[in-house]
Coordinates of C-alpha atoms in Angstrom, one line a residue:
Chain P
X1 CA -65.3 -53.0 29.6
X2 CA -63.6 -50.2 31.2
X3 CA -61.1 -48.0 30.1
X4 CA -58.6 -45.4 31.0
X5 CA -57.6 -41.2 29.6
X6 CA -55.3 -40.0 29.6
X7 CA -56.1 -36.3 28.7
X8 CA -53.0 -33.6 27.4
X9 CA -55.4 -30.4 27.1
X10 CA -52.1 -27.9 26.0
X11 CA -52.6 -23.9 25.5
X12 CA -52.0 -23.9 21.4
X13 CA -48.3 -21.9 20.5
X14 CA -48.5 -18.8 20.3
X15 CA -51.3 -18.6 23.3
X16 CA -50.2 -16.5 25.8
X17 CA -49.8 -18.8 29.4
X18 CA -49.8 -16.8 31.6
X19 CA -49.4 -19.7 34.6
X20 CA -46.1 -21.2 32.7
X21 CA -45.0 -17.6 32.6
X22 CA -44.9 -17.3 36.7
X23 CA -43.6 -20.9 36.8
X24 CA -40.3 -19.8 34.7
X25 CA -40.1 -17.2 37.0
X26 CA -40.5 -19.1 39.8
X27 CA -37.7 -20.9 38.5
X28 CA -35.5 -18.2 37.7
X29 CA -35.4 -16.8 41.4
X30 CA -34.4 -20.6 42.7
X31 CA -31.0 -20.0 41.0
X32 CA -32.3 -23.2 37.5
X33 CA -31.1 -19.8 35.3
X34 CA -31.1 -22.4 32.8
X35 CA -35.3 -22.8 31.7
X36 CA -35.6 -21.3 28.8
X37 CA -39.3 -21.9 28.7
X38 CA -42.6 -23.0 30.7
X39 CA -45.3 -23.6 28.9
X40 CA -48.7 -25.3 31.3
X41 CA -51.2 -27.4 31.1
X42 CA -54.3 -29.8 31.8
X43 CA -54.0 -33.4 32.9
X44 CA -57.2 -35.2 32.9
X45 CA -57.5 -39.0 33.8
X46 CA -60.8 -40.1 32.6
X47 CA -62.3 -43.7 33.9
X48 CA -65.0 -44.4 31.6
X49 CA -66.8 -47.6 29.8
X50 CA -66.6 -48.3 26.6
X51 CA -67.8 -51.7 24.3
X52 CA -64.4 -51.8 22.6
X53 CA -61.6 -49.5 21.3
X54 CA -63.0 -48.1 18.9
X55 CA -65.4 -46.8 20.5
X56 CA -63.5 -45.0 23.3
X57 CA -60.9 -43.5 20.8
X58 CA -64.7 -42.0 19.6
X59 CA -65.8 -41.5 22.8
X60 CA -62.8 -39.8 24.0
X61 CA -62.8 -37.5 20.6
X62 CA -66.4 -36.2 21.2
X63 CA -65.4 -35.3 25.3
X64 CA -62.9 -33.4 24.0
X65 CA -64.6 -31.6 21.5
X66 CA -67.4 -30.7 23.4
X67 CA -66.3 -29.4 26.7
X68 CA -63.2 -31.0 27.8
X69 CA -60.1 -28.4 25.3
X70 CA -61.6 -25.0 23.7
X71 CA -60.1 -25.6 19.7
X72 CA -60.2 -22.0 19.8
X73 CA -57.8 -22.1 22.5
X74 CA -56.6 -25.3 22.9
X75 CA -54.6 -28.7 21.5
X76 CA -56.0 -32.0 22.9
X77 CA -54.3 -35.4 23.0
X78 CA -54.7 -38.5 25.7
X79 CA -53.8 -42.0 25.6
X80 CA -56.0 -45.0 25.5
X81 CA -55.7 -48.0 27.6
X82 CA -57.9 -50.6 28.9
X83 CA -58.1 -51.0 33.0
X84 CA -56.3 -54.3 33.7
X85 CA -57.5 -53.4 37.5
X86 CA -61.3 -54.3 36.5
X87 CA -60.9 -57.1 33.0
X88 CA -59.5 -59.2 35.5
X89 CA -61.6 -62.1 36.2
X90 CA -62.2 -62.9 40.2
X91 CA -60.1 -65.8 40.7
X92 CA -62.8 -67.9 43.1
X93 CA -65.9 -66.5 41.4
Chain L
X1 CA -27.4 -29.2 26.0
X2 CA -31.7 -28.9 25.3
X3 CA -34.3 -30.7 26.9
X4 CA -37.9 -30.8 27.2
X5 CA -39.0 -32.0 30.6
X6 CA -42.8 -33.2 30.6
X7 CA -44.2 -33.3 34.4
X8 CA -46.8 -34.7 35.3
X9 CA -48.3 -33.4 38.0
X10 CA -51.4 -35.5 39.9
X11 CA -53.5 -35.1 43.0
X12 CA -52.7 -38.1 45.3
X13 CA -54.9 -40.1 46.1
X14 CA -57.7 -40.0 47.9
X15 CA -57.0 -35.7 47.6
X16 CA -60.6 -34.3 47.7
X17 CA -60.6 -33.4 43.8
X18 CA -62.9 -30.4 43.1
X19 CA -62.0 -30.1 39.3
X20 CA -62.6 -33.5 38.3
X21 CA -65.4 -33.8 40.4
X22 CA -66.9 -31.1 38.8
X23 CA -65.5 -32.3 34.8
X24 CA -67.7 -35.8 35.4
X25 CA -70.7 -34.3 36.3
X26 CA -70.1 -32.0 33.1
X27 CA -69.7 -35.1 31.1
X28 CA -72.2 -37.1 32.2
X29 CA -74.9 -34.1 31.8
X30 CA -73.6 -34.5 28.4
X31 CA -75.0 -38.1 27.7
X32 CA -71.3 -39.8 28.5
X33 CA -73.2 -41.9 31.5
X34 CA -70.1 -44.2 31.2
X35 CA -68.0 -42.4 33.0
X36 CA -66.6 -43.4 36.4
X37 CA -64.2 -40.9 37.8
X38 CA -62.2 -37.9 36.6
X39 CA -59.1 -37.1 38.6
X40 CA -57.3 -33.7 36.5
X41 CA -53.6 -32.8 37.4
X42 CA -50.8 -30.5 36.0
X43 CA -49.1 -31.1 32.7
X44 CA -45.9 -28.3 32.2
X45 CA -43.6 -28.1 29.4
X46 CA -40.3 -27.9 31.4
X47 CA -38.0 -26.2 28.6
X48 CA -33.7 -26.1 30.1
X49 CA -30.3 -26.7 29.6
X50 CA -28.5 -29.1 31.6
X51 CA -25.3 -30.9 30.1
X52 CA -26.1 -34.6 30.4
X53 CA -29.1 -37.0 30.6
X54 CA -27.8 -37.6 34.1
X55 CA -28.0 -33.9 35.3
X56 CA -31.0 -33.2 33.5
X57 CA -32.9 -36.0 35.2
X58 CA -31.8 -34.4 38.3
X59 CA -32.6 -30.7 37.9
X60 CA -36.4 -32.0 36.5
X61 CA -36.5 -33.7 40.3
X62 CA -35.4 -31.2 42.4
X63 CA -37.5 -28.4 40.8
X64 CA -40.6 -30.8 41.2
X65 CA -39.7 -31.1 44.3
X66 CA -39.3 -27.2 45.5
X67 CA -41.3 -26.2 43.1
X68 CA -43.5 -27.9 40.9
X69 CA -44.9 -30.1 43.1
X70 CA -47.3 -30.8 47.2
X71 CA -45.5 -33.6 48.2
X72 CA -47.8 -33.3 50.9
X73 CA -50.5 -33.7 48.1
X74 CA -49.4 -34.2 44.8
X75 CA -47.0 -36.7 43.1
X76 CA -45.3 -35.7 40.0
X77 CA -44.4 -38.2 37.5
X78 CA -42.0 -36.9 34.3
X79 CA -40.4 -37.9 30.8
X80 CA -37.1 -36.6 30.0
X81 CA -36.6 -35.9 26.3
X82 CA -33.6 -34.6 24.5
X83 CA -35.3 -31.3 22.1
X84 CA -33.6 -32.6 19.0
X85 CA -34.4 -28.6 17.2
X86 CA -32.1 -27.3 18.9
X87 CA -28.9 -29.6 18.8
X88 CA -29.0 -30.1 15.6
X89 CA -26.4 -28.6 13.2
X90 CA -26.2 -25.8 10.9
X91 CA -26.7 -27.1 7.8
X92 CA -24.1 -23.9 6.5
X93 CA -22.5 -22.6 9.5

């Protein structure tokens, strides 16, 4: 069964975020004076196969821990959904 | 009124994504053989003030168009929510 995980990797609060600060300065320079803060992060869309929803959840948690996020500086959250297109049976097999 | 916009900036399909490909190779090298594709993008959390929900939506759309996303290569989507903490009245003013 095919799954799509949308993983959000964000810097922990308190960790300096020069990219976010630069984007914030850019927005204010364009006239958006009301911008108080910008924090930047990464968005990863992972397409993979797993037997069950539980197995898919466990796989994503493991991927985040082992490669996708640095737990000292970052936190990872994700949303998991089945890839409907891949599961659909062909109409005329 | 204070708003939080979570902006997702993703590469359009068909645009090469070396970062996503590298992360995919890394995951497969770690043993996640079932990973079919990884696409990378940016996640921006913008805290700003606006008079109303409509004004906030318009401001974010404008920010995406003018600075946050390159419309030739990227698409931007966002979720907007009111910042409850900032709206709360102090218990003892």
